mmCIF file with all atom_site columns, C-alpha atoms in Angstrom:
data_model
loop_
_atom_site.group_PDB
_atom_site.id
_atom_site.type_symbol
_atom_site.label_atom_id
_atom_site.label_alt_id
_atom_site.label_comp_id
_atom_site.label_asym_id
_atom_site.label_entity_id
_atom_site.label_seq_id
_atom_site.pdbx_PDB_ins_code
_atom_site.Cartn_x
_atom_site.Cartn_y
_atom_site.Cartn_z
_atom_site.occupancy
_atom_site.B_iso_or_equiv
_atom_site.pdbx_formal_charge
_atom_site.auth_seq_id
_atom_site.auth_comp_id
_atom_site.auth_asym_id
_atom_site.auth_atom_id
_atom_site.pdbx_PDB_model_num
ATOM 1   C CA . MET A 1 1   ? 323.504 113.227 38.637  1.00 73.00 ? 1   MET A CA 1
ATOM 2   C CA . LYS A 1 2   ? 321.035 111.575 40.821  1.00 79.00 ? 2   LYS A CA 1
ATOM 3   C CA . SER A 1 3   ? 318.003 112.782 38.508  1.00 85.00 ? 3   SER A CA 1
ATOM 4   C CA . ASN A 1 4   ? 319.787 111.229 35.329  1.00 88.00 ? 4   ASN A CA 1
ATOM 5   C CA . PHE A 1 5   ? 320.134 107.588 37.095  1.00 89.00 ? 5   PHE A CA 1
ATOM 6   C CA . ALA A 1 6   ? 316.443 108.013 38.124  1.00 89.00 ? 6   ALA A CA 1
ATOM 7   C CA . PHE A 1 7   ? 315.478 108.867 34.812  1.00 88.00 ? 7   PHE A CA 1
ATOM 8   C CA . LEU A 1 8   ? 317.711 105.915 33.129  1.00 89.00 ? 8   LEU A CA 1
ATOM 9   C CA . VAL A 1 9   ? 316.244 103.308 35.630  1.00 89.00 ? 9   VAL A CA 1
ATOM 10  C CA . ILE A 1 10  ? 312.372 104.325 35.101  1.00 89.00 ? 10  ILE A CA 1
ATOM 11  C CA . PHE A 1 11  ? 312.927 104.517 31.314  1.00 84.00 ? 11  PHE A CA 1
ATOM 12  C CA . SER A 1 12  ? 314.601 101.020 31.413  1.00 84.00 ? 12  SER A CA 1
ATOM 13  C CA . LEU A 1 13  ? 311.796 99.502  33.455  1.00 80.00 ? 13  LEU A CA 1
ATOM 14  C CA . LEU A 1 14  ? 309.151 100.956 30.917  1.00 78.00 ? 14  LEU A CA 1
ATOM 15  C CA . LEU A 1 15  ? 310.895 99.433  28.017  1.00 77.00 ? 15  LEU A CA 1
ATOM 16  C CA . VAL A 1 16  ? 310.763 95.953  29.908  1.00 72.00 ? 16  VAL A CA 1
ATOM 17  C CA . VAL A 1 17  ? 307.271 96.523  30.743  1.00 68.00 ? 17  VAL A CA 1
ATOM 18  C CA . ASN A 1 18  ? 306.200 97.608  27.205  1.00 64.00 ? 18  ASN A CA 1
ATOM 19  C CA . LEU A 1 19  ? 307.781 94.219  25.940  1.00 60.00 ? 19  LEU A CA 1
ATOM 20  C CA . SER A 1 20  ? 306.104 91.923  28.182  1.00 56.00 ? 20  SER A CA 1
ATOM 21  C CA . TYR A 1 21  ? 302.339 93.676  27.876  1.00 55.00 ? 21  TYR A CA 1
ATOM 22  C CA . ALA A 1 22  ? 301.199 91.799  24.732  1.00 59.00 ? 22  ALA A CA 1
ATOM 23  C CA . ARG A 1 23  ? 299.277 88.549  24.803  1.00 60.00 ? 23  ARG A CA 1
ATOM 24  C CA . ARG A 1 24  ? 301.003 85.166  24.108  1.00 61.00 ? 24  ARG A CA 1
ATOM 25  C CA . TYR A 1 25  ? 298.212 83.852  22.131  1.00 69.00 ? 25  TYR A CA 1
ATOM 26  C CA . MET A 1 26  ? 295.752 85.954  20.084  1.00 69.00 ? 26  MET A CA 1
ATOM 27  C CA . GLY A 1 27  ? 292.933 83.656  20.672  1.00 73.00 ? 27  GLY A CA 1
ATOM 28  C CA . ASP A 1 28  ? 292.871 84.615  24.219  1.00 77.00 ? 28  ASP A CA 1
ATOM 29  C CA . TYR A 1 29  ? 290.686 87.516  23.597  1.00 78.00 ? 29  TYR A CA 1
ATOM 30  C CA . TRP A 1 30  ? 288.363 85.353  21.711  1.00 80.00 ? 30  TRP A CA 1
ATOM 31  C CA . LYS A 1 31  ? 288.117 82.716  24.650  1.00 82.00 ? 31  LYS A CA 1
ATOM 32  C CA . ASN A 1 32  ? 287.425 85.548  27.371  1.00 82.00 ? 32  ASN A CA 1
ATOM 33  C CA . MET A 1 33  ? 284.830 87.230  25.110  1.00 82.00 ? 33  MET A CA 1
ATOM 34  C CA . MET A 1 34  ? 283.011 84.435  23.819  1.00 84.00 ? 34  MET A CA 1
ATOM 35  C CA . ASN A 1 35  ? 282.700 82.483  27.214  1.00 85.00 ? 35  ASN A CA 1
ATOM 36  C CA . GLY A 1 36  ? 285.158 79.484  26.363  1.00 79.00 ? 36  GLY A CA 1
ATOM 37  C CA . GLN A 1 37  ? 283.520 78.966  22.916  1.00 84.00 ? 37  GLN A CA 1
ATOM 38  C CA . PRO A 1 38  ? 286.155 77.621  20.263  1.00 84.00 ? 38  PRO A CA 1
ATOM 39  C CA . MET A 1 39  ? 287.434 79.888  17.552  1.00 82.00 ? 39  MET A CA 1
ATOM 40  C CA . PRO A 1 40  ? 286.220 78.980  14.179  1.00 84.00 ? 40  PRO A CA 1
ATOM 41  C CA . GLU A 1 41  ? 288.672 77.672  11.728  1.00 84.00 ? 41  GLU A CA 1
ATOM 42  C CA . ALA A 1 42  ? 288.099 80.765  9.189   1.00 83.00 ? 42  ALA A CA 1
ATOM 43  C CA . ILE A 1 43  ? 289.299 83.125  11.802  1.00 82.00 ? 43  ILE A CA 1
ATOM 44  C CA . LYS A 1 44  ? 292.014 80.739  13.262  1.00 79.00 ? 44  LYS A CA 1
ATOM 45  C CA . ASP A 1 45  ? 293.489 80.723  9.657   1.00 76.00 ? 45  ASP A CA 1
ATOM 46  C CA . LEU A 1 46  ? 293.777 84.657  9.612   1.00 77.00 ? 46  LEU A CA 1
ATOM 47  C CA . LEU A 1 47  ? 295.677 84.782  12.825  1.00 71.00 ? 47  LEU A CA 1
ATOM 48  C CA . ALA A 1 48  ? 299.457 83.977  12.577  1.00 62.00 ? 48  ALA A CA 1
ATOM 49  C CA . GLN A 1 49  ? 300.415 81.255  15.302  1.00 60.00 ? 49  GLN A CA 1
ATOM 50  C CA . ASP A 1 50  ? 303.743 82.476  15.739  1.00 57.00 ? 50  ASP A CA 1
ATOM 51  C CA . PRO A 1 51  ? 304.279 85.980  14.518  1.00 54.00 ? 51  PRO A CA 1
ATOM 52  C CA . GLN A 1 52  ? 308.285 85.989  14.897  1.00 56.00 ? 52  GLN A CA 1
ATOM 53  C CA . GLU A 1 53  ? 308.421 82.888  12.642  1.00 58.00 ? 53  GLU A CA 1
ATOM 54  C CA . SER A 1 54  ? 306.022 84.077  10.027  1.00 59.00 ? 54  SER A CA 1
ATOM 55  C CA . ASP A 1 55  ? 307.661 87.462  9.602   1.00 60.00 ? 55  ASP A CA 1
ATOM 56  C CA . ALA A 1 56  ? 311.206 85.782  9.339   1.00 63.00 ? 56  ALA A CA 1
ATOM 57  C CA . ALA A 1 57  ? 309.898 83.244  6.326   1.00 68.00 ? 57  ALA A CA 1
ATOM 58  C CA . LYS A 1 58  ? 308.209 86.101  4.579   1.00 68.00 ? 58  LYS A CA 1
ATOM 59  C CA . ASP A 1 59  ? 309.956 88.008  1.610   1.00 71.00 ? 59  ASP A CA 1
ATOM 60  C CA . ASN A 1 60  ? 309.142 91.443  2.379   1.00 69.00 ? 60  ASN A CA 1
ATOM 61  C CA . PHE A 1 61  ? 311.073 92.708  -0.663  1.00 75.00 ? 61  PHE A CA 1
ATOM 62  C CA . ILE A 1 62  ? 308.913 94.229  -3.409  1.00 75.00 ? 62  ILE A CA 1
ATOM 63  C CA . ARG A 1 63  ? 310.451 93.179  -6.693  1.00 78.00 ? 63  ARG A CA 1
ATOM 64  C CA . ASP A 1 64  ? 307.865 94.584  -9.106  1.00 78.00 ? 64  ASP A CA 1
ATOM 65  C CA . PHE A 1 65  ? 308.631 98.152  -8.894  1.00 76.00 ? 65  PHE A CA 1
ATOM 66  C CA . ASP A 1 66  ? 308.768 100.894 -11.373 1.00 76.00 ? 66  ASP A CA 1
ATOM 67  C CA . ILE A 1 67  ? 312.413 101.611 -12.566 1.00 78.00 ? 67  ILE A CA 1
ATOM 68  C CA . ARG A 1 68  ? 311.610 104.471 -14.952 1.00 79.00 ? 68  ARG A CA 1
ATOM 69  C CA . PRO A 1 69  ? 313.434 107.598 -13.891 1.00 77.00 ? 69  PRO A CA 1
ATOM 70  C CA . ASN A 1 70  ? 311.044 110.104 -12.152 1.00 75.00 ? 70  ASN A CA 1
ATOM 71  C CA . ILE A 1 71  ? 311.960 113.781 -12.816 1.00 76.00 ? 71  ILE A CA 1
ATOM 72  C CA . ILE A 1 72  ? 310.479 116.340 -10.223 1.00 74.00 ? 72  ILE A CA 1
ATOM 73  C CA . LEU A 1 73  ? 310.977 119.932 -11.132 1.00 69.00 ? 73  LEU A CA 1
ATOM 74  C CA . TYR A 1 74  ? 310.689 122.367 -8.148  1.00 72.00 ? 74  TYR A CA 1
ATOM 75  C CA . HIS A 1 75  ? 312.069 125.520 -9.906  1.00 67.00 ? 75  HIS A CA 1
ATOM 76  C CA . THR A 1 76  ? 310.550 125.955 -13.442 1.00 60.00 ? 76  THR A CA 1
ATOM 77  C CA . HIS A 1 77  ? 310.557 129.476 -13.630 1.00 66.00 ? 77  HIS A CA 1
ATOM 78  C CA . ASP A 1 78  ? 314.170 130.120 -12.803 1.00 67.00 ? 78  ASP A CA 1
ATOM 79  C CA . MET A 1 79  ? 315.753 133.502 -14.121 1.00 69.00 ? 79  MET A CA 1
ATOM 80  C CA . SER A 1 80  ? 319.348 133.621 -15.063 1.00 76.00 ? 80  SER A CA 1
ATOM 81  C CA . ARG A 1 81  ? 321.636 135.708 -13.241 1.00 79.00 ? 81  ARG A CA 1
ATOM 82  C CA . LYS A 1 82  ? 321.376 138.560 -15.736 1.00 82.00 ? 82  LYS A CA 1
ATOM 83  C CA . GLN A 1 83  ? 317.770 138.573 -15.907 1.00 82.00 ? 83  GLN A CA 1
ATOM 84  C CA . LYS A 1 84  ? 317.673 138.801 -11.933 1.00 81.00 ? 84  LYS A CA 1
ATOM 85  C CA . GLN A 1 85  ? 320.324 141.752 -12.061 1.00 85.00 ? 85  GLN A CA 1
ATOM 86  C CA . HIS A 1 86  ? 318.125 143.587 -14.722 1.00 86.00 ? 86  HIS A CA 1
ATOM 87  C CA . ALA A 1 87  ? 314.900 142.987 -12.873 1.00 85.00 ? 87  ALA A CA 1
ATOM 88  C CA . MET A 1 88  ? 316.620 144.333 -9.464  1.00 87.00 ? 88  MET A CA 1
ATOM 89  C CA . ALA A 1 89  ? 318.274 147.315 -11.270 1.00 90.00 ? 89  ALA A CA 1
ATOM 90  C CA . LYS A 1 90  ? 314.722 148.086 -12.979 1.00 90.00 ? 90  LYS A CA 1
ATOM 91  C CA . LYS A 1 91  ? 313.241 148.069 -9.464  1.00 89.00 ? 91  LYS A CA 1
ATOM 92  C CA . ILE A 1 92  ? 315.729 150.299 -7.814  1.00 91.00 ? 92  ILE A CA 1
ATOM 93  C CA . GLU A 1 93  ? 315.404 152.788 -10.689 1.00 90.00 ? 93  GLU A CA 1
ATOM 94  C CA . GLU A 1 94  ? 311.523 152.711 -10.035 1.00 88.00 ? 94  GLU A CA 1
ATOM 95  C CA . LEU A 1 95  ? 312.193 153.405 -6.443  1.00 88.00 ? 95  LEU A CA 1
ATOM 96  C CA . GLN A 1 96  ? 314.568 156.205 -6.954  1.00 87.00 ? 96  GLN A CA 1
ATOM 97  C CA . GLU A 1 97  ? 312.138 157.949 -9.353  1.00 81.00 ? 97  GLU A CA 1
ATOM 98  C CA . PRO A 1 98  ? 311.663 161.621 -8.102  1.00 74.00 ? 98  PRO A CA 1
ATOM 99  C CA . GLY A 1 99  ? 308.099 161.955 -6.863  1.00 65.00 ? 99  GLY A CA 1
ATOM 100 C CA . ARG A 1 100 ? 307.522 158.364 -6.365  1.00 59.00 ? 100 ARG A CA 1
ATOM 101 C CA . HIS A 1 101 ? 306.803 157.308 -2.658  1.00 57.00 ? 101 HIS A CA 1
ATOM 102 C CA . GLY A 1 102 ? 306.650 153.552 -1.727  1.00 51.00 ? 102 GLY A CA 1
#
């Protein structure tokens, strides 16, 4: 029981640490790498300022999709039950023939 509790505590701690690991502002990397130079406007436009807000406002549902039925046949060469029984009986007869060793 003690090990289960320890595992639960460690797992919960890892979940909290994982959530707080990301940068708040995406331009921090640019500022650190470019020694304080401002980010060009062309690049700023590519970065979402508030990712949670932009994702909530965006409609992610694709409305232009193909509605035609799609038929996939996996067993195109199925045999009927009678054909299977006939084929099996034929194999058994071949195996039971005298002088034939499998």
